[in-house]
mmCIF file of C-alpha atoms in Angstrom:
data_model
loop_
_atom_site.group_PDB
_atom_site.id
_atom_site.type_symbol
_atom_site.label_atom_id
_atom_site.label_comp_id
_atom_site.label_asym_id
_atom_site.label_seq_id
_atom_site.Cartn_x
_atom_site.Cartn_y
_atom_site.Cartn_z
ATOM 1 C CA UNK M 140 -38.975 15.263 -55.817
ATOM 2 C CA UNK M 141 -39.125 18.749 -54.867
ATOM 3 C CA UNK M 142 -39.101 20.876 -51.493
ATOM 4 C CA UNK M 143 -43.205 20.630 -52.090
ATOM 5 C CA UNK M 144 -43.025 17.395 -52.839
ATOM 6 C CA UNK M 145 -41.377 15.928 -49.715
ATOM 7 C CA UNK M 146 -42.985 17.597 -47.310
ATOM 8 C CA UNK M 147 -46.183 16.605 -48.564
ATOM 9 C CA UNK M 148 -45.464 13.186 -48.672
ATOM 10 C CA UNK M 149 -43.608 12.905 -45.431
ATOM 11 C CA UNK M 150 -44.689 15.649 -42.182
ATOM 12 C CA UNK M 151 -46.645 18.590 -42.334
ATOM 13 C CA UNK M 152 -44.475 20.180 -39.546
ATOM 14 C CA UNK M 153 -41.681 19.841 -42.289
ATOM 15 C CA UNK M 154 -43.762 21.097 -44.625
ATOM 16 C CA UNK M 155 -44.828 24.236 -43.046
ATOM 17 C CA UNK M 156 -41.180 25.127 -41.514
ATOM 18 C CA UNK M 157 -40.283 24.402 -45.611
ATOM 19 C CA UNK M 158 -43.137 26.734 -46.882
ATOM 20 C CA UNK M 159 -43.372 29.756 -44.761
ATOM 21 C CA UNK M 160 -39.869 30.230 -43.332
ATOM 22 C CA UNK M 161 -38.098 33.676 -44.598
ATOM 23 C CA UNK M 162 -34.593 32.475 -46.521
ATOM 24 C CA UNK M 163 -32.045 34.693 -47.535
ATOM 25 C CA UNK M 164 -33.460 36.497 -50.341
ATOM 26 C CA UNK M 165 -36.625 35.462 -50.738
ATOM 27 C CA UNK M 166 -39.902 33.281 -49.573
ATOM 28 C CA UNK M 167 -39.437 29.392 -50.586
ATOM 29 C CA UNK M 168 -42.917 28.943 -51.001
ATOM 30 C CA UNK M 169 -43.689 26.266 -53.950
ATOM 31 C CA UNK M 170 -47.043 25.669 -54.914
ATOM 32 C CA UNK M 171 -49.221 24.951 -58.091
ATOM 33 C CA UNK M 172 -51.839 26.533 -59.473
ATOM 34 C CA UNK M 173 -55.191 25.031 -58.886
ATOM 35 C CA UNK M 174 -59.328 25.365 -59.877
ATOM 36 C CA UNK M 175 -60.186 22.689 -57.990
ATOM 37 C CA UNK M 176 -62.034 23.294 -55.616
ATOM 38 C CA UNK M 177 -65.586 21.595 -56.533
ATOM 39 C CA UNK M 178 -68.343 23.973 -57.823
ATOM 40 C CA UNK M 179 -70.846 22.340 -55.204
ATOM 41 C CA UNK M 180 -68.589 23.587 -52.124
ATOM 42 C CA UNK M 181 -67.974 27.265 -52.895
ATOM 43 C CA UNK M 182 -69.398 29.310 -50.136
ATOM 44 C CA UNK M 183 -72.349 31.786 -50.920
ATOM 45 C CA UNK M 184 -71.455 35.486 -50.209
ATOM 46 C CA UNK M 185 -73.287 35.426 -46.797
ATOM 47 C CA UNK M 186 -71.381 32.612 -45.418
ATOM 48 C CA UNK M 187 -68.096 34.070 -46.237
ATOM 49 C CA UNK M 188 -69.291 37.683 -44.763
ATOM 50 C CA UNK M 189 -70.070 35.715 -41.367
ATOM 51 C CA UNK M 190 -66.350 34.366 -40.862
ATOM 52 C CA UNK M 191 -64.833 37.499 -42.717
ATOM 53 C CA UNK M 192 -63.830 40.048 -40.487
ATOM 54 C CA UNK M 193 -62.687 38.567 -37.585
ATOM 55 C CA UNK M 194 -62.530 42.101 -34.677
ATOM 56 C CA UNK M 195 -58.523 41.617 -33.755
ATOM 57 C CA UNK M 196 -55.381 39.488 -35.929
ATOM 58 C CA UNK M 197 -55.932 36.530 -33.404
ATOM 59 C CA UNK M 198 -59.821 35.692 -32.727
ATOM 60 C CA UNK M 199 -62.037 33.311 -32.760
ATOM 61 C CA UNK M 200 -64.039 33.113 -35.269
ATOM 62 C CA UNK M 201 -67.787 32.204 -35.675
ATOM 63 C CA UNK M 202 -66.434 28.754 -37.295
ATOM 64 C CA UNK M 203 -64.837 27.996 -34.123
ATOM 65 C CA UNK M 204 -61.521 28.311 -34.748
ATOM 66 C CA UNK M 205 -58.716 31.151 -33.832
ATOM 67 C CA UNK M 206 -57.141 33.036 -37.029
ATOM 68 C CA UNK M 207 -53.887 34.322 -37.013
ATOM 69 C CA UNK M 208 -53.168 36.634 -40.088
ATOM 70 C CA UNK M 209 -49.696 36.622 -40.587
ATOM 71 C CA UNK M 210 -49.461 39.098 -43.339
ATOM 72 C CA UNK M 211 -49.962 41.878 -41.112
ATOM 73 C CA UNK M 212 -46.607 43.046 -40.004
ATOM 74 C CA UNK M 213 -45.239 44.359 -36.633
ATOM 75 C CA UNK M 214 -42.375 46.632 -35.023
ATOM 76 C CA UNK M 215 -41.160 43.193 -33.640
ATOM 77 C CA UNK M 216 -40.976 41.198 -36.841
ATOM 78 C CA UNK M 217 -39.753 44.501 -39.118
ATOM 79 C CA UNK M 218 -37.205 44.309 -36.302
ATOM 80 C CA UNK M 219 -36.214 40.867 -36.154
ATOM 81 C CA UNK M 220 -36.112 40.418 -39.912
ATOM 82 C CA UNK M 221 -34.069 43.658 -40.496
ATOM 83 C CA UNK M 222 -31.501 41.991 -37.829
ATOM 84 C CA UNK M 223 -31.428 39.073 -39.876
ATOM 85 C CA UNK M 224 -31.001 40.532 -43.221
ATOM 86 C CA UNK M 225 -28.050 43.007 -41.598
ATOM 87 C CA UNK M 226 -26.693 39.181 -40.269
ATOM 88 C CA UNK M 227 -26.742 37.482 -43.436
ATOM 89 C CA UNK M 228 -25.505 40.538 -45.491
ATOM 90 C CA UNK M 229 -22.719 42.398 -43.387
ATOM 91 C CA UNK M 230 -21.766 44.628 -46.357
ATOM 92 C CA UNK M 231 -24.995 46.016 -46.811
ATOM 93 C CA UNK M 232 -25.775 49.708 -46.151
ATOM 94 C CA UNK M 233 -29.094 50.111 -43.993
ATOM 95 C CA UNK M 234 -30.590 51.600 -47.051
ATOM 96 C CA UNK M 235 -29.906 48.405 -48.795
ATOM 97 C CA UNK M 236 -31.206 46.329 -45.767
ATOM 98 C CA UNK M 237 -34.429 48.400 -45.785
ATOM 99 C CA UNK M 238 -34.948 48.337 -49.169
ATOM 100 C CA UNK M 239 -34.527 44.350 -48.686
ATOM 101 C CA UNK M 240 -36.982 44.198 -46.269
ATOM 102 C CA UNK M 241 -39.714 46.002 -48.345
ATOM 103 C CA UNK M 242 -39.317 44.481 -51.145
ATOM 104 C CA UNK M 243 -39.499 40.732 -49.204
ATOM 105 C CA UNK M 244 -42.399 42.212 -47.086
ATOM 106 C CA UNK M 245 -44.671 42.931 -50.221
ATOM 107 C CA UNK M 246 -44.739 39.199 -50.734
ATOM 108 C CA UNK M 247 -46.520 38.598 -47.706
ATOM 109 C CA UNK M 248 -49.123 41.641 -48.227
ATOM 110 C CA UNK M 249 -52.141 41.111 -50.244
ATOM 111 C CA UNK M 250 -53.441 43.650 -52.689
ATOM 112 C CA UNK M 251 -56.752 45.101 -53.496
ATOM 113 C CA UNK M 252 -57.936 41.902 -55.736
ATOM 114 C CA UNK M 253 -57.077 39.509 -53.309
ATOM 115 C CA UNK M 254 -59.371 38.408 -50.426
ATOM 116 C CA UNK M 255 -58.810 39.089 -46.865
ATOM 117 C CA UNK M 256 -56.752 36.365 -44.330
ATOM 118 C CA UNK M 257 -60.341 35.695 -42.836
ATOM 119 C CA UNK M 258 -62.096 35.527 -46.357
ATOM 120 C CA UNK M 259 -59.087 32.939 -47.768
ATOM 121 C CA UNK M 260 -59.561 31.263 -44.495
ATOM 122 C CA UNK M 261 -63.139 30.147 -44.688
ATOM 123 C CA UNK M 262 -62.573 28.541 -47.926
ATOM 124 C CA UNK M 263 -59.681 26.787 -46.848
ATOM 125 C CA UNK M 264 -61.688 25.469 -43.653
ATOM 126 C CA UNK M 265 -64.535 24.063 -45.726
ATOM 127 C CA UNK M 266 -62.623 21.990 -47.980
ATOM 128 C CA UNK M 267 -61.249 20.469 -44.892
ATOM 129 C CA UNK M 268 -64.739 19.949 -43.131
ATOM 130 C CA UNK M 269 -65.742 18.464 -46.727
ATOM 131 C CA UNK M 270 -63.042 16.458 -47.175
ATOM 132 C CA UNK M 271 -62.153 14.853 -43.989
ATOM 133 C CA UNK M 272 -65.289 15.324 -42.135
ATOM 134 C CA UNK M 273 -63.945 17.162 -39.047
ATOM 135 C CA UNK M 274 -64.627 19.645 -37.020
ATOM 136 C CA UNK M 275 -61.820 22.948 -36.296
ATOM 137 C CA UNK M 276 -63.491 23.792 -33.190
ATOM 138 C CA UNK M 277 -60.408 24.626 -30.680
ATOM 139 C CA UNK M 278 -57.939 24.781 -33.777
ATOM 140 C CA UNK M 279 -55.403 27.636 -34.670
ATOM 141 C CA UNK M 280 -55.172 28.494 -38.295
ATOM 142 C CA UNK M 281 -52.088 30.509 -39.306
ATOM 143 C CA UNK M 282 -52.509 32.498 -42.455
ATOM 144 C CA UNK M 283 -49.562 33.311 -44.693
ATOM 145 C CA UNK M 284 -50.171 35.162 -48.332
ATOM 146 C CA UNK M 285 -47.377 34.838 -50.756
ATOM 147 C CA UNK M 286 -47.877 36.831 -53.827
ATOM 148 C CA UNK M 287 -45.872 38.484 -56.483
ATOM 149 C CA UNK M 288 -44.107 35.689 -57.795
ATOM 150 C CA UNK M 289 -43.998 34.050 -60.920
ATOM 151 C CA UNK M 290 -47.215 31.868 -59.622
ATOM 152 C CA UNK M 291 -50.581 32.558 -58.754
ATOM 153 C CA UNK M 292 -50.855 34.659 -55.460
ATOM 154 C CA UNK M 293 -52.039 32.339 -53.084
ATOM 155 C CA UNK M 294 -52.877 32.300 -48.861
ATOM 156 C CA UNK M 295 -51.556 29.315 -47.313
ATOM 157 C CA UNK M 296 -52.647 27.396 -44.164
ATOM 158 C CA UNK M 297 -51.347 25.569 -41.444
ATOM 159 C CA UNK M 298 -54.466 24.989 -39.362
ATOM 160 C CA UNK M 299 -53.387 22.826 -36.116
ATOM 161 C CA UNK M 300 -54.478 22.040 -32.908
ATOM 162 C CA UNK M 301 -53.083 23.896 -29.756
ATOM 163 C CA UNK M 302 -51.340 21.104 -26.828
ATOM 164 C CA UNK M 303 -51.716 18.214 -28.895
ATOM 165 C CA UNK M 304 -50.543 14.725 -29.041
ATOM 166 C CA UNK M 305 -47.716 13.529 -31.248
ATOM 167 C CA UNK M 306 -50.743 11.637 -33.307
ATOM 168 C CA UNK M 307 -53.139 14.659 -33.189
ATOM 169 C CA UNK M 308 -53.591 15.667 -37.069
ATOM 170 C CA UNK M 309 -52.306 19.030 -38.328
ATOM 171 C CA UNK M 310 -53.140 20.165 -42.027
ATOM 172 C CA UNK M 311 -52.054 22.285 -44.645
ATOM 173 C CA UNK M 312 -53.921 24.140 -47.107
ATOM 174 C CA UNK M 313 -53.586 26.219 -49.969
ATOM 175 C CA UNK M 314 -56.142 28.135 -51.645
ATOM 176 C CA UNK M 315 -55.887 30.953 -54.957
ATOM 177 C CA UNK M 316 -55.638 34.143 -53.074
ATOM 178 C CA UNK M 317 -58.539 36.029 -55.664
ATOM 179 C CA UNK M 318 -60.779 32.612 -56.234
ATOM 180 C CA UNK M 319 -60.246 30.524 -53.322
ATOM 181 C CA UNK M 320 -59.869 27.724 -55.467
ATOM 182 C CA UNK M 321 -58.063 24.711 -53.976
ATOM 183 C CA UNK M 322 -53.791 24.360 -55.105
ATOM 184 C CA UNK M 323 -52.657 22.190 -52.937
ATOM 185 C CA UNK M 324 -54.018 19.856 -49.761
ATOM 186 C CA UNK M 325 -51.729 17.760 -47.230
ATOM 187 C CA UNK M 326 -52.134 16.301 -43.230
ATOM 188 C CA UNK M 327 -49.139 14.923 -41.213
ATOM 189 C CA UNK M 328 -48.714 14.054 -37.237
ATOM 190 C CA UNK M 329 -46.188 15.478 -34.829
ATOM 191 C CA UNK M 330 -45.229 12.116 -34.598
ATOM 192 C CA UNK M 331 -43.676 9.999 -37.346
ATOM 193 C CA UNK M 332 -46.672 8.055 -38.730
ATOM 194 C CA UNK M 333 -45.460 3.889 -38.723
ATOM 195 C CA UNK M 334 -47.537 2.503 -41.523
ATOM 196 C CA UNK M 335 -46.333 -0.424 -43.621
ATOM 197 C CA UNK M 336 -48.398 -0.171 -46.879
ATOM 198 C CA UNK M 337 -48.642 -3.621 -47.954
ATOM 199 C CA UNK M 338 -49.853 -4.996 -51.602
ATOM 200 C CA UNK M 339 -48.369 -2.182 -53.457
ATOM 201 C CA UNK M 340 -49.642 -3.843 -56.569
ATOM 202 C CA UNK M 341 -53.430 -3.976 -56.445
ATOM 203 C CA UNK M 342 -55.428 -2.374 -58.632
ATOM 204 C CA UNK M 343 -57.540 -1.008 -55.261
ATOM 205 C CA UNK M 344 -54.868 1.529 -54.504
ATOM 206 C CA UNK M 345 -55.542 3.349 -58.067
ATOM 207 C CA UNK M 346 -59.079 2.988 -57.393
ATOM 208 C CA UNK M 347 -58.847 4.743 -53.892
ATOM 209 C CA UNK M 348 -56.458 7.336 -55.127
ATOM 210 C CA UNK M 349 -59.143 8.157 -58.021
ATOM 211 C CA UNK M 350 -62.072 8.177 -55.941
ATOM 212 C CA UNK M 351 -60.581 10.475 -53.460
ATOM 213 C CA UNK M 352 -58.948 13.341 -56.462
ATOM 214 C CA UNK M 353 -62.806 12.927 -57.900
ATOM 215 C CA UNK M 354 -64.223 14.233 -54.911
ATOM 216 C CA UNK M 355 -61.682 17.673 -55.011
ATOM 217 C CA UNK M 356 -63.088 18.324 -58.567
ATOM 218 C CA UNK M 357 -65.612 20.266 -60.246
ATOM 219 C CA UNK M 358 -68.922 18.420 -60.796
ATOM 220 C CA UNK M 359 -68.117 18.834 -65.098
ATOM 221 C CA UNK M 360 -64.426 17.435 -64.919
ATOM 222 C CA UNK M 361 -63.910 13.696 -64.320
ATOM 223 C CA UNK M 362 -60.905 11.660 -64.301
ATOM 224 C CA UNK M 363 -60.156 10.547 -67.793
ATOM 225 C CA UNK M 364 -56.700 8.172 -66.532
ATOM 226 C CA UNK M 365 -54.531 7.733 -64.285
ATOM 227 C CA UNK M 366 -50.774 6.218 -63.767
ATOM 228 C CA UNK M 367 -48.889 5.391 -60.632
ATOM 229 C CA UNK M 368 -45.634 7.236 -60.049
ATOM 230 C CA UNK M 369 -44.492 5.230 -57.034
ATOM 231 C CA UNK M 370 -45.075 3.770 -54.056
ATOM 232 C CA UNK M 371 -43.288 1.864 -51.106
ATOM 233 C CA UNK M 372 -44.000 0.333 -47.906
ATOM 234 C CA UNK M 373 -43.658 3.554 -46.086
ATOM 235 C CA UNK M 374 -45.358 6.558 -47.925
ATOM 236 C CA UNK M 375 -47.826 4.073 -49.585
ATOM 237 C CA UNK M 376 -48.907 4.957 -53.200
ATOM 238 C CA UNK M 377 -48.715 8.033 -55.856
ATOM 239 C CA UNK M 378 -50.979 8.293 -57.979
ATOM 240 C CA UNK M 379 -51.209 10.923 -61.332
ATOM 241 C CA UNK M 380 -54.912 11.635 -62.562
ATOM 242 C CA UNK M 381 -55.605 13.073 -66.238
ATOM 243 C CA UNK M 382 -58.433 15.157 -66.178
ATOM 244 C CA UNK M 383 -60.882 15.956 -68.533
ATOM 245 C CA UNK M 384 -60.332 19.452 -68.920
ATOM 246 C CA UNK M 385 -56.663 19.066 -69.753
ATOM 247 C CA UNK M 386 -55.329 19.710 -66.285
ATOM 248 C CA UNK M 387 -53.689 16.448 -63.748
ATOM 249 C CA UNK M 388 -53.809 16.032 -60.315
ATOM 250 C CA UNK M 389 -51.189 13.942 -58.581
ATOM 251 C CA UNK M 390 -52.157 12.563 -55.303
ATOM 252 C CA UNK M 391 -50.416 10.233 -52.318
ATOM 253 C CA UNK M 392 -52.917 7.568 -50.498
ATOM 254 C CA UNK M 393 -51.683 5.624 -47.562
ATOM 255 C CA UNK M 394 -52.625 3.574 -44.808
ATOM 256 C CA UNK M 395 -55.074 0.840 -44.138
ATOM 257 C CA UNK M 396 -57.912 2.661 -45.753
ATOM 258 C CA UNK M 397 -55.568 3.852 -48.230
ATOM 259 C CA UNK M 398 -56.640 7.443 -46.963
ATOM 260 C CA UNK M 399 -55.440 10.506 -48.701
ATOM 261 C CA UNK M 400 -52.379 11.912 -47.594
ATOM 262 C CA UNK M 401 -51.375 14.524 -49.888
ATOM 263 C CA UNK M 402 -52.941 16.067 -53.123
ATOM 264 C CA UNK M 403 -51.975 18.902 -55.768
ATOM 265 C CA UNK M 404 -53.256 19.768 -58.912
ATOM 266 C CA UNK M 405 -51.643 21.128 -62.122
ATOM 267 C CA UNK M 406 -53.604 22.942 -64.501
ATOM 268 C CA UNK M 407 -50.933 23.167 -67.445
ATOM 269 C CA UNK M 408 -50.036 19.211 -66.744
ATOM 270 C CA UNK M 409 -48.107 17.496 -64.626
ATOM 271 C CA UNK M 410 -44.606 18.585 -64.828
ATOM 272 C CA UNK M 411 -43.167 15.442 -63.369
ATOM 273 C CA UNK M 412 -41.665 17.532 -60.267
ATOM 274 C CA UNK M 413 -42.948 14.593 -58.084
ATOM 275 C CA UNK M 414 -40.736 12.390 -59.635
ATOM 276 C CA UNK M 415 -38.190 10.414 -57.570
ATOM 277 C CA UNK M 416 -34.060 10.530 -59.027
ATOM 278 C CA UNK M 417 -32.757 7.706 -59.487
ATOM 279 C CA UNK M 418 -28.823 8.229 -58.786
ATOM 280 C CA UNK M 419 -26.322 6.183 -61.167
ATOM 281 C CA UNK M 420 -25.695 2.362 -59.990
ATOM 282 C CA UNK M 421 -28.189 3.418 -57.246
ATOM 283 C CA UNK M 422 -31.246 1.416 -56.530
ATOM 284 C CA UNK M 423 -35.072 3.008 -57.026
ATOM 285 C CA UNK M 424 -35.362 4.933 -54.111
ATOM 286 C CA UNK M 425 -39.246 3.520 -54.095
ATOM 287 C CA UNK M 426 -40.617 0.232 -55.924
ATOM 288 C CA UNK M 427 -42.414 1.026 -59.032
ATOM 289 C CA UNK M 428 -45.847 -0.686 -59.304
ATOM 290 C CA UNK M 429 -46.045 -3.639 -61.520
ATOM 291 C CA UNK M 430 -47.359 -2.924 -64.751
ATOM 292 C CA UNK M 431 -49.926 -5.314 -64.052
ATOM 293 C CA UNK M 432 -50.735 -3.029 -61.169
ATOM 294 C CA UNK M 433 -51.947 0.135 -63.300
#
């Protein structure tokens, strides 16, 4: 499984230091592309204006919630990233280093077609508010646009509550940085989440995990099949979803109420990148569901 992968099925503080951090030469940001956000929960223009234009990088918003837009860069971070690049590449002229650091910087700056931080941002919140029913009152939501790549342009989220517990829920969001469409969806703790998924071969955990990708679709695509990938006591059960409109969704259920965990869609097909190795003479790194499971 890949960088995306594993964080998504593991901690969302992994996966955000995985996502956003600055490596080398380049972003690791892995994400797929993604129309799924449901037709029923796009926001009308007014609603979007409301939460749009936020007066200063870090306020809070009508929605409740404070928006840091981390695509607007600063003396401090052209500084500190500069310092790093001159670190990391000791033969470099400064021309080289600055030339480095533009190019890297316009990544993380959206362009004329894309929507603001605070635009990106509102869809983002009301898949979550859909989804998992809560409210983002109090919360900080970080907002980091990664475009240029060989990928969609995208804004990512980590949306998180300020001095919380170890079990307080932290999320992770990302949405198509021109539609607002939904890529890719994931929640983890602080603290390591001890959950022993038990009965890894009823049929209920392919029912849950279909229930929960058909309510992330369109109303006019259903779920045509769906296959397990894995599961285990520990990160519970992966489930892929064909889709009527050609496209797959993969998602990860857990827990007692075999509650979504982690969810990404791939509009070419699945392209098995949340398969787990198996290493030569080595034992499945997960038990595969019974075929009398599926």
């Amino acid at each position: 499984m890949d960088k995306l992968k594993k964080s998504l099925s593991k901690n969302l503080w992994v996966l955000v230091a995985a996502g956003l951090m600055i490596i080398g030469g380049g972003f690791a940001l892995v994400v797929a592309l993604n129309h799924g956000l449901p037709d029923n929960a796009k926001l009308n223009a007014e609603n979007v204006k409301m939460e749009s234009t936020p007066a200063k990088a870090n306020a809070v918003t009508p929605g409740g919630y404070t928006l840091i837009d981390k695509s607007k860069d600063t003396p401090e971070e052209e500084k500190s990233y500069k310092l790093y690049l001159k670190q990391a590449n000791p033969g470099h002229t400064q021309e080289q280093i600055d030339e480095e650091y533009n190019r890297l910087w316009a990544h993380k700056t959206p362009g004329d077609k894309d929507m603001t931080a605070a635009q990106a941002a509102t869809y983002a919140v009301d898949i979550l508010k859909k989804f998992y029913a809560i409210d983002l009152t109090g919360y900080t939501v970080e907002a980091d646009f990664s475009g240029g790549w060989a990928s969609k342009d995208v804004w990512d989220f980590s949306i998180y509550k300020p001095r919380s517990s170890d079990k307080t829920r932290s999320y992770h969001v990302s949405v198509d940085s021109v539609t607002g469409s939904l890529m890719d969806m994931s929640w983890g703790t602080a603290g390591v989440i001890k959950v022993e998924n038990k009965n890894l071969g009823d049929r209920a955990w392919i029912k849950a995990a279909v229930k929960q990708v058909t309510r992330l679709l369109p109303e006019h695509v259903t779920v045509t099949g769906s296959k397990v990938l894995y599961g285990n006591p520990g990160e519970g059960v992966v489930v892929l979803c064909k889709l009527s409109d050609g496209s797959d969704s993969v998602i990860r259920v857990a827990g007692p109420k075999r509650e979504a965990m982690g969810y990404q869609h791939f509009p070419s097909g699945y392209d098995g990148s949340w398969e787990q190795p198996i290493a030569d003479g080595a034992e499945a790194p997960c038990c595969k569901i019974p075929e009398s499971g599926k």
